[in-house]
Amino acid sequence: MKIRGIAQAIAEGIRQEMERNDRIVVLGEDVTYWGAVFGFTMGLFEKFGRRRVIDTPITEQTFMGIAVGAAAAGLHPVVSLMFVDFLGAGFDQMFNHMAKNYYMSGGQFPMPVTVITAIGGGYGDSAQHSQVLYGLFAHLPGFKVVIPSTPYDAKGLTIKALRDNNPVVIFGHKLLTGLPFLPFEGIEEEVPDEPYEIDFGKAAVRREGSDLTIIATALMVHRSLKAAEMLQKEGISAEVIDLRTLVPLDEETIVKSAKKTGRVLIVDEDYMSYGMTGEVAFRIQAKALSNLKVPIARLAVPDVPIPFSEPLESAVIPSVNSIYNEAKKLVH
């Protein structure tokens, strides 16, 4: 079937796994009639009812704790965290229990929890509703960190998460959801009707190139592809890599590409300092330093809160033009 954006694809993956596995339950804010606001649980309440799709109060600490206990008791909770910015309210249950209990119990208590949350700015929702923050989860051992950029990936990665005994956090960018009340920068594509998995730790080369490598996630993948088209008109061949997951990270693909092109630009909508761009840059130089023609470049959000003002917001979030300009500097 043809699916526009990642929200419907994620919901489709959950639906198929709920049909296969009656231990999967969905809980969180507005997961019933609203479909979790950004559409990640659309249609599930109508099919499975209140026994398996459960609205909760706006109490992240509580429903994250419920998920931890439910997983320890043998269920597989799917938890909707409306905005990733709200993780602070459920921080203790996620970082000290969800991420650690499987390890601390010596494997006696698997922790099959799938958290789905909305990320990103670009539509004027200000500092408390526009962050990305997946670097926080990637930094702490225990979580698998999944960032789909296409409908095909969104469904396959969701199904993979729902078959995993570890906590997995799926970060869905709002501008890729395909919902009518938001700007849309994603794609519409054919997605298989049958269930399928996409393995974690396998990056996707979205565009082959020879002059430089652009590495990105989520919305930045699509903006990087548009920048690559602009570069091509000037005779610059850019390879674009979609990481898909931060944990596990596909070092093999990014290092291979860096060795091939000798120039690397890492683009991220998360904050610059102590984030994904620095980690990926280090791993590349550790294994491909002698192949690099110029130092690795990074483009990310500067260390400031996301502004409400649209001109200021546009200035801090990497754009097609800023990606194009940074990439061009590596070649000339």
Tab-separated table of C-alpha atoms in Angstrom:
chain	number	residue	atom	x	y	z
A	1	MET	CA	0.000	0.000	0.000
A	2	LYS	CA	1.064	3.610	-0.491
A	3	ILE	CA	1.775	5.482	2.748
A	4	ARG	CA	2.433	9.200	3.128
A	5	GLY	CA	4.778	9.911	6.022
A	6	ILE	CA	5.987	7.873	8.974
A	7	ALA	CA	3.014	8.140	11.373
A	8	GLN	CA	0.690	5.787	9.494
A	9	ALA	CA	3.593	3.401	8.885
A	10	ILE	CA	4.429	3.207	12.603
A	11	ALA	CA	0.757	2.650	13.472
A	12	GLU	CA	0.531	-0.083	10.833
A	13	GLY	CA	3.564	-1.847	12.281
A	14	ILE	CA	2.081	-1.727	15.787
A	15	ARG	CA	-1.287	-3.014	14.550
A	16	GLN	CA	0.224	-6.023	12.828
A	17	GLU	CA	2.329	-6.929	15.853
A	18	MET	CA	-0.653	-6.532	18.201
A	19	GLU	CA	-2.527	-9.015	16.028
A	20	ARG	CA	0.393	-11.427	16.252
A	21	ASN	CA	1.282	-10.922	19.933
A	22	ASP	CA	-1.490	-10.421	22.493
A	23	ARG	CA	1.067	-9.332	25.119
A	24	ILE	CA	1.490	-5.958	23.403
A	25	VAL	CA	-0.440	-3.110	25.018
A	26	VAL	CA	-0.413	0.608	24.173
A	27	LEU	CA	-0.545	3.379	26.749
A	28	GLY	CA	0.129	7.084	26.992
A	29	GLU	CA	-1.398	10.495	26.469
A	30	ASP	CA	-4.250	10.666	23.927
A	31	VAL	CA	-3.462	7.277	22.369
A	32	THR	CA	-7.156	6.424	21.851
A	33	TYR	CA	-9.262	8.893	19.875
A	34	TRP	CA	-6.393	11.234	18.984
A	35	GLY	CA	-3.991	8.514	17.887
A	36	ALA	CA	-1.274	9.967	20.158
A	37	VAL	CA	-1.611	13.507	18.717
A	38	PHE	CA	1.020	12.891	16.037
A	39	GLY	CA	-0.699	9.800	14.683
A	40	PHE	CA	1.613	7.049	15.886
A	41	THR	CA	-1.301	5.022	17.344
A	42	MET	CA	-3.998	5.970	14.843
A	43	GLY	CA	-6.710	3.318	14.409
A	44	LEU	CA	-5.498	1.053	17.222
A	45	PHE	CA	-8.175	1.954	19.750
A	46	GLU	CA	-10.950	1.257	17.246
A	47	LYS	CA	-9.531	-2.203	16.550
A	48	PHE	CA	-8.300	-3.374	19.956
A	49	GLY	CA	-10.411	-1.419	22.421
A	50	ARG	CA	-9.725	0.047	25.839
A	51	ARG	CA	-8.304	-3.158	27.278
A	52	ARG	CA	-5.186	-2.927	25.119
A	53	VAL	CA	-5.089	0.771	24.168
A	54	ILE	CA	-5.136	2.858	27.333
A	55	ASP	CA	-5.235	6.634	27.771
A	56	THR	CA	-3.260	7.907	30.743
A	57	PRO	CA	-3.228	11.220	32.598
A	58	ILE	CA	-0.431	13.670	31.845
A	59	THR	CA	1.870	11.922	34.324
A	60	GLU	CA	4.961	10.690	32.507
A	61	GLN	CA	6.657	9.382	35.649
A	62	THR	CA	3.598	7.239	36.367
A	63	PHE	CA	3.012	5.683	32.981
A	64	MET	CA	6.719	5.065	32.393
A	65	GLY	CA	6.743	3.256	35.745
A	66	ILE	CA	3.672	1.259	34.707
A	67	ALA	CA	5.514	0.249	31.540
A	68	VAL	CA	8.546	-0.935	33.533
A	69	GLY	CA	6.367	-3.057	35.802
A	70	ALA	CA	4.277	-4.411	32.928
A	71	ALA	CA	7.402	-5.456	31.019
A	72	ALA	CA	8.827	-7.198	34.092
A	73	ALA	CA	5.510	-9.073	34.416
A	74	GLY	CA	5.658	-10.363	30.841
A	75	LEU	CA	3.838	-7.770	28.731
A	76	HIS	CA	5.309	-5.634	25.956
A	77	PRO	CA	4.100	-2.064	26.544
A	78	VAL	CA	4.194	0.485	23.742
A	79	VAL	CA	4.411	3.887	25.425
A	80	SER	CA	3.581	7.150	23.710
A	81	LEU	CA	5.621	10.065	25.035
A	82	MET	CA	3.835	12.933	23.303
A	83	PHE	CA	6.904	15.195	22.932
A	84	VAL	CA	10.462	14.083	23.621
A	85	ASP	CA	10.819	17.342	25.538
A	86	PHE	CA	8.600	15.814	28.256
A	87	LEU	CA	11.105	13.049	29.035
A	88	GLY	CA	12.273	14.993	32.078
A	89	ALA	CA	8.973	14.228	33.792
A	90	GLY	CA	9.593	10.485	33.414
A	91	PHE	CA	13.377	10.617	33.644
A	92	ASP	CA	13.918	8.421	36.683
A	93	GLN	CA	11.743	5.529	35.490
A	94	MET	CA	13.361	5.551	32.051
A	95	PHE	CA	17.017	6.090	32.884
A	96	ASN	CA	17.280	4.270	36.214
A	97	HIS	CA	14.816	1.423	35.721
A	98	MET	CA	13.791	0.853	32.106
A	99	ALA	CA	17.368	1.083	30.829
A	100	LYS	CA	18.987	-0.902	33.651
A	101	ASN	CA	16.653	-3.572	35.051
A	102	TYR	CA	17.407	-6.235	32.427
A	103	TYR	CA	21.122	-5.901	33.165
A	104	MET	CA	20.788	-5.522	36.951
A	105	SER	CA	18.582	-8.613	37.212
A	106	GLY	CA	21.202	-10.724	35.463
A	107	GLY	CA	18.811	-11.303	32.578
A	108	GLN	CA	15.948	-12.504	34.797
A	109	PHE	CA	13.694	-9.593	33.884
A	110	PRO	CA	13.707	-8.696	30.185
A	111	MET	CA	12.536	-5.157	29.546
A	112	PRO	CA	10.590	-5.245	26.248
A	113	VAL	CA	9.340	-1.658	26.195
A	114	THR	CA	8.903	0.375	23.021
A	115	VAL	CA	8.697	4.119	23.587
A	116	ILE	CA	7.515	6.225	20.656
A	117	THR	CA	7.998	9.974	20.816
A	118	ALA	CA	7.772	13.017	18.555
A	119	ILE	CA	10.830	15.150	17.886
A	120	GLY	CA	11.910	18.241	16.027
A	121	GLY	CA	11.044	21.834	15.247
A	122	GLY	CA	10.363	23.812	12.127
A	123	TYR	CA	6.789	24.875	12.812
A	124	GLY	CA	7.036	27.452	15.621
A	125	ASP	CA	6.416	25.362	18.737
A	126	SER	CA	9.199	26.994	20.767
A	127	ALA	CA	11.862	25.723	23.145
A	128	GLN	CA	9.864	23.183	25.169
A	129	HIS	CA	8.244	21.369	22.231
A	130	SER	CA	10.858	21.422	19.447
A	131	GLN	CA	13.916	19.503	20.615
A	132	VAL	CA	15.397	16.232	19.366
A	133	LEU	CA	17.363	14.904	22.381
A	134	TYR	CA	18.054	11.397	21.076
A	135	GLY	CA	21.678	11.947	22.082
A	136	LEU	CA	20.619	11.655	25.730
A	137	PHE	CA	19.247	8.160	25.159
A	138	ALA	CA	22.198	7.112	22.991
A	139	HIS	CA	24.574	8.209	25.754
A	140	LEU	CA	23.046	5.929	28.399
A	141	PRO	CA	23.651	2.161	28.055
A	142	GLY	CA	20.479	0.113	27.873
A	143	PHE	CA	18.412	1.833	25.188
A	144	LYS	CA	18.280	1.119	21.480
A	145	VAL	CA	17.775	4.365	19.586
A	146	VAL	CA	15.769	4.289	16.354
A	147	ILE	CA	15.194	7.273	14.019
A	148	PRO	CA	13.142	6.431	10.888
A	149	SER	CA	13.050	8.871	7.980
A	150	THR	CA	10.779	7.056	5.506
A	151	PRO	CA	7.483	5.132	5.728
A	152	TYR	CA	9.185	1.884	4.679
A	153	ASP	CA	11.803	2.227	7.413
A	154	ALA	CA	9.251	3.363	9.991
A	155	LYS	CA	7.173	0.202	9.658
A	156	GLY	CA	10.100	-2.228	9.487
A	157	LEU	CA	11.994	-0.657	12.389
A	158	THR	CA	8.835	-0.529	14.526
A	159	ILE	CA	8.176	-4.225	13.989
A	160	LYS	CA	11.803	-4.981	14.839
A	161	ALA	CA	11.429	-2.990	18.069
A	162	LEU	CA	8.278	-4.897	19.006
A	163	ARG	CA	10.174	-8.185	18.710
A	164	ASP	CA	13.060	-7.037	20.934
A	165	ASN	CA	13.469	-7.836	24.643
A	166	ASN	CA	15.273	-4.549	25.298
A	167	PRO	CA	13.879	-1.034	25.641
A	168	VAL	CA	13.739	0.701	22.271
A	169	VAL	CA	12.982	4.382	21.756
A	170	ILE	CA	11.580	5.354	18.341
A	171	PHE	CA	11.960	9.032	17.477
A	172	GLY	CA	9.478	10.247	14.868
A	173	HIS	CA	10.053	13.688	13.398
A	174	LYS	CA	6.869	15.742	13.269
A	175	LEU	CA	7.583	17.144	9.809
A	176	LEU	CA	7.833	13.589	8.475
A	177	THR	CA	4.550	12.337	9.981
A	178	GLY	CA	2.387	13.329	7.019
A	179	LEU	CA	-0.354	14.795	9.208
A	180	PRO	CA	-2.442	17.566	7.617
A	181	PHE	CA	-1.943	20.134	10.390
A	182	LEU	CA	1.877	20.139	10.043
A	183	PRO	CA	4.304	21.057	7.264
A	184	PHE	CA	5.474	17.932	5.428
A	185	GLU	CA	9.024	17.338	4.200
A	186	GLY	CA	8.921	13.541	4.007
A	187	ILE	CA	7.937	11.187	1.223
A	188	GLU	CA	5.064	8.995	0.118
A	189	GLU	CA	6.055	5.498	-0.921
A	190	GLU	CA	4.848	1.952	-1.380
A	191	VAL	CA	5.094	-0.109	1.800
A	192	PRO	CA	4.546	-3.892	1.805
A	193	ASP	CA	1.251	-5.021	3.291
A	194	GLU	CA	2.847	-7.969	5.078
A	195	PRO	CA	4.968	-7.565	8.244
A	196	TYR	CA	8.743	-7.204	7.786
A	197	GLU	CA	11.732	-6.253	9.916
A	198	ILE	CA	14.619	-3.875	9.305
A	199	ASP	CA	17.668	-4.756	11.356
A	200	PHE	CA	19.043	-2.209	13.781
A	201	GLY	CA	22.556	-0.976	13.099
A	202	LYS	CA	22.191	-0.949	9.303
A	203	ALA	CA	22.489	2.519	7.781
A	204	ALA	CA	20.993	3.266	4.365
A	205	VAL	CA	22.916	4.941	1.556
A	206	ARG	CA	20.175	7.196	0.175
A	207	ARG	CA	22.336	8.612	-2.599
A	208	GLU	CA	25.622	7.392	-4.033
A	209	GLY	CA	28.431	9.927	-4.441
A	210	SER	CA	32.162	10.271	-4.871
A	211	ASP	CA	33.240	13.761	-3.745
A	212	LEU	CA	31.918	13.968	-0.194
A	213	THR	CA	29.758	12.133	2.345
A	214	ILE	CA	26.811	13.714	4.163
A	215	ILE	CA	25.608	11.788	7.224
A	216	ALA	CA	22.233	12.598	8.768
A	217	THR	CA	19.071	11.339	10.456
A	218	ALA	CA	15.305	11.991	10.203
A	219	LEU	CA	14.380	15.348	8.615
A	220	MET	CA	18.025	16.168	7.972
A	221	VAL	CA	18.233	13.208	5.575
A	222	HIS	CA	15.629	14.777	3.295
A	223	ARG	CA	17.204	18.209	3.490
A	224	SER	CA	20.617	16.677	2.768
A	225	LEU	CA	19.235	14.945	-0.318
A	226	LYS	CA	17.917	18.268	-1.619
A	227	ALA	CA	21.267	19.895	-0.897
A	228	ALA	CA	22.978	17.043	-2.772
A	229	GLU	CA	20.827	17.799	-5.820
A	230	MET	CA	21.979	21.427	-5.702
A	231	LEU	CA	25.593	20.324	-5.391
A	232	GLN	CA	25.216	17.969	-8.360
A	233	LYS	CA	24.301	20.922	-10.574
A	234	GLU	CA	27.743	22.309	-9.798
A	235	GLY	CA	29.461	19.033	-10.565
A	236	ILE	CA	29.861	17.948	-6.932
A	237	SER	CA	28.842	14.358	-6.232
A	238	ALA	CA	27.548	13.941	-2.657
A	239	GLU	CA	26.823	10.618	-0.983
A	240	VAL	CA	23.999	10.811	1.584
A	241	ILE	CA	23.812	8.290	4.431
A	242	ASP	CA	20.776	7.835	6.672
A	243	LEU	CA	21.957	6.356	9.977
A	244	ARG	CA	18.494	4.924	10.819
A	245	THR	CA	19.675	3.960	14.321
A	246	LEU	CA	22.185	5.557	16.681
A	247	VAL	CA	22.284	2.527	18.966
A	248	PRO	CA	23.508	0.304	17.480
A	249	LEU	CA	25.505	2.498	15.083
A	250	ASP	CA	26.589	1.243	11.672
A	251	GLU	CA	30.270	2.192	11.767
A	252	GLU	CA	31.118	0.016	8.781
A	253	THR	CA	28.969	1.946	6.305
A	254	ILE	CA	30.008	5.420	7.420
A	255	VAL	CA	33.718	4.576	7.578
A	256	LYS	CA	33.585	2.924	4.149
A	257	SER	CA	31.977	6.021	2.668
A	258	ALA	CA	34.451	8.354	4.370
A	259	LYS	CA	37.351	6.367	2.941
A	260	LYS	CA	35.775	6.546	-0.512
A	261	THR	CA	35.059	10.279	-0.636
A	262	GLY	CA	37.667	11.669	1.784
A	263	ARG	CA	35.302	14.451	2.874
A	264	VAL	CA	32.580	14.197	5.525
A	265	LEU	CA	29.808	16.509	6.694
A	266	ILE	CA	27.648	15.352	9.625
A	267	VAL	CA	24.268	17.067	9.893
A	268	ASP	CA	22.060	16.925	12.978
A	269	GLU	CA	18.990	18.688	14.370
A	270	ASP	CA	20.145	17.954	17.911
A	271	TYR	CA	22.463	20.323	19.771
A	272	MET	CA	26.055	20.533	18.606
A	273	SER	CA	27.956	19.973	21.865
A	274	TYR	CA	28.324	16.411	23.212
A	275	GLY	CA	25.947	15.098	20.563
A	276	MET	CA	25.701	12.741	17.614
A	277	THR	CA	27.918	14.821	15.333
A	278	GLY	CA	30.895	14.602	17.689
A	279	GLU	CA	30.491	10.872	18.305
A	280	VAL	CA	30.210	9.999	14.622
A	281	ALA	CA	33.117	12.279	13.742
A	282	PHE	CA	35.357	10.593	16.305
A	283	ARG	CA	34.494	7.103	15.114
A	284	ILE	CA	35.243	8.041	11.508
A	285	GLN	CA	38.607	9.662	12.231
A	286	ALA	CA	39.603	6.730	14.455
A	287	LYS	CA	39.351	4.361	11.491
A	288	ALA	CA	39.749	6.559	8.402
A	289	LEU	CA	41.978	9.490	9.413
A	290	SER	CA	44.593	8.836	6.741
A	291	ASN	CA	41.890	8.794	4.061
A	292	LEU	CA	40.451	12.205	4.919
A	293	LYS	CA	41.379	15.056	2.572
A	294	VAL	CA	40.017	17.766	4.876
A	295	PRO	CA	38.861	17.845	8.516
A	296	ILE	CA	35.379	16.483	9.216
A	297	ALA	CA	32.724	19.212	9.273
A	298	ARG	CA	29.678	19.349	11.549
A	299	LEU	CA	26.393	21.224	11.184
A	300	ALA	CA	23.902	21.135	14.057
A	301	VAL	CA	21.767	23.317	16.294
A	302	PRO	CA	23.947	25.751	18.249
A	303	ASP	CA	23.776	25.459	22.012
A	304	VAL	CA	20.687	27.634	22.463
A	305	PRO	CA	17.020	26.801	23.143
A	306	ILE	CA	14.912	26.521	19.981
A	307	PRO	CA	13.397	30.000	19.406
A	308	PHE	CA	9.666	30.623	18.953
A	309	SER	CA	10.345	33.307	16.341
A	310	GLU	CA	10.165	31.668	12.924
A	311	PRO	CA	13.138	33.589	11.441
A	312	LEU	CA	15.266	32.719	14.475
A	313	GLU	CA	14.100	29.094	14.467
A	314	SER	CA	15.003	28.819	10.790
A	315	ALA	CA	18.423	30.281	11.555
A	316	VAL	CA	19.357	27.657	14.166
A	317	ILE	CA	17.953	24.484	12.550
A	318	PRO	CA	20.048	23.240	9.592
A	319	SER	CA	18.352	24.084	6.301
A	320	VAL	CA	18.860	22.876	2.744
A	321	ASN	CA	20.883	26.008	2.008
A	322	SER	CA	23.069	25.755	5.108
A	323	ILE	CA	23.805	22.087	4.345
A	324	TYR	CA	24.652	23.021	0.758
A	325	ASN	CA	26.968	25.825	1.872
A	326	GLU	CA	28.806	23.706	4.448
A	327	ALA	CA	29.229	20.848	2.000
A	328	LYS	CA	30.538	23.161	-0.683
A	329	LYS	CA	33.240	24.454	1.669
A	330	LEU	CA	34.656	20.941	1.920
A	331	VAL	CA	35.230	20.725	-1.799
A	332	HIS	CA	36.439	24.250	-2.605
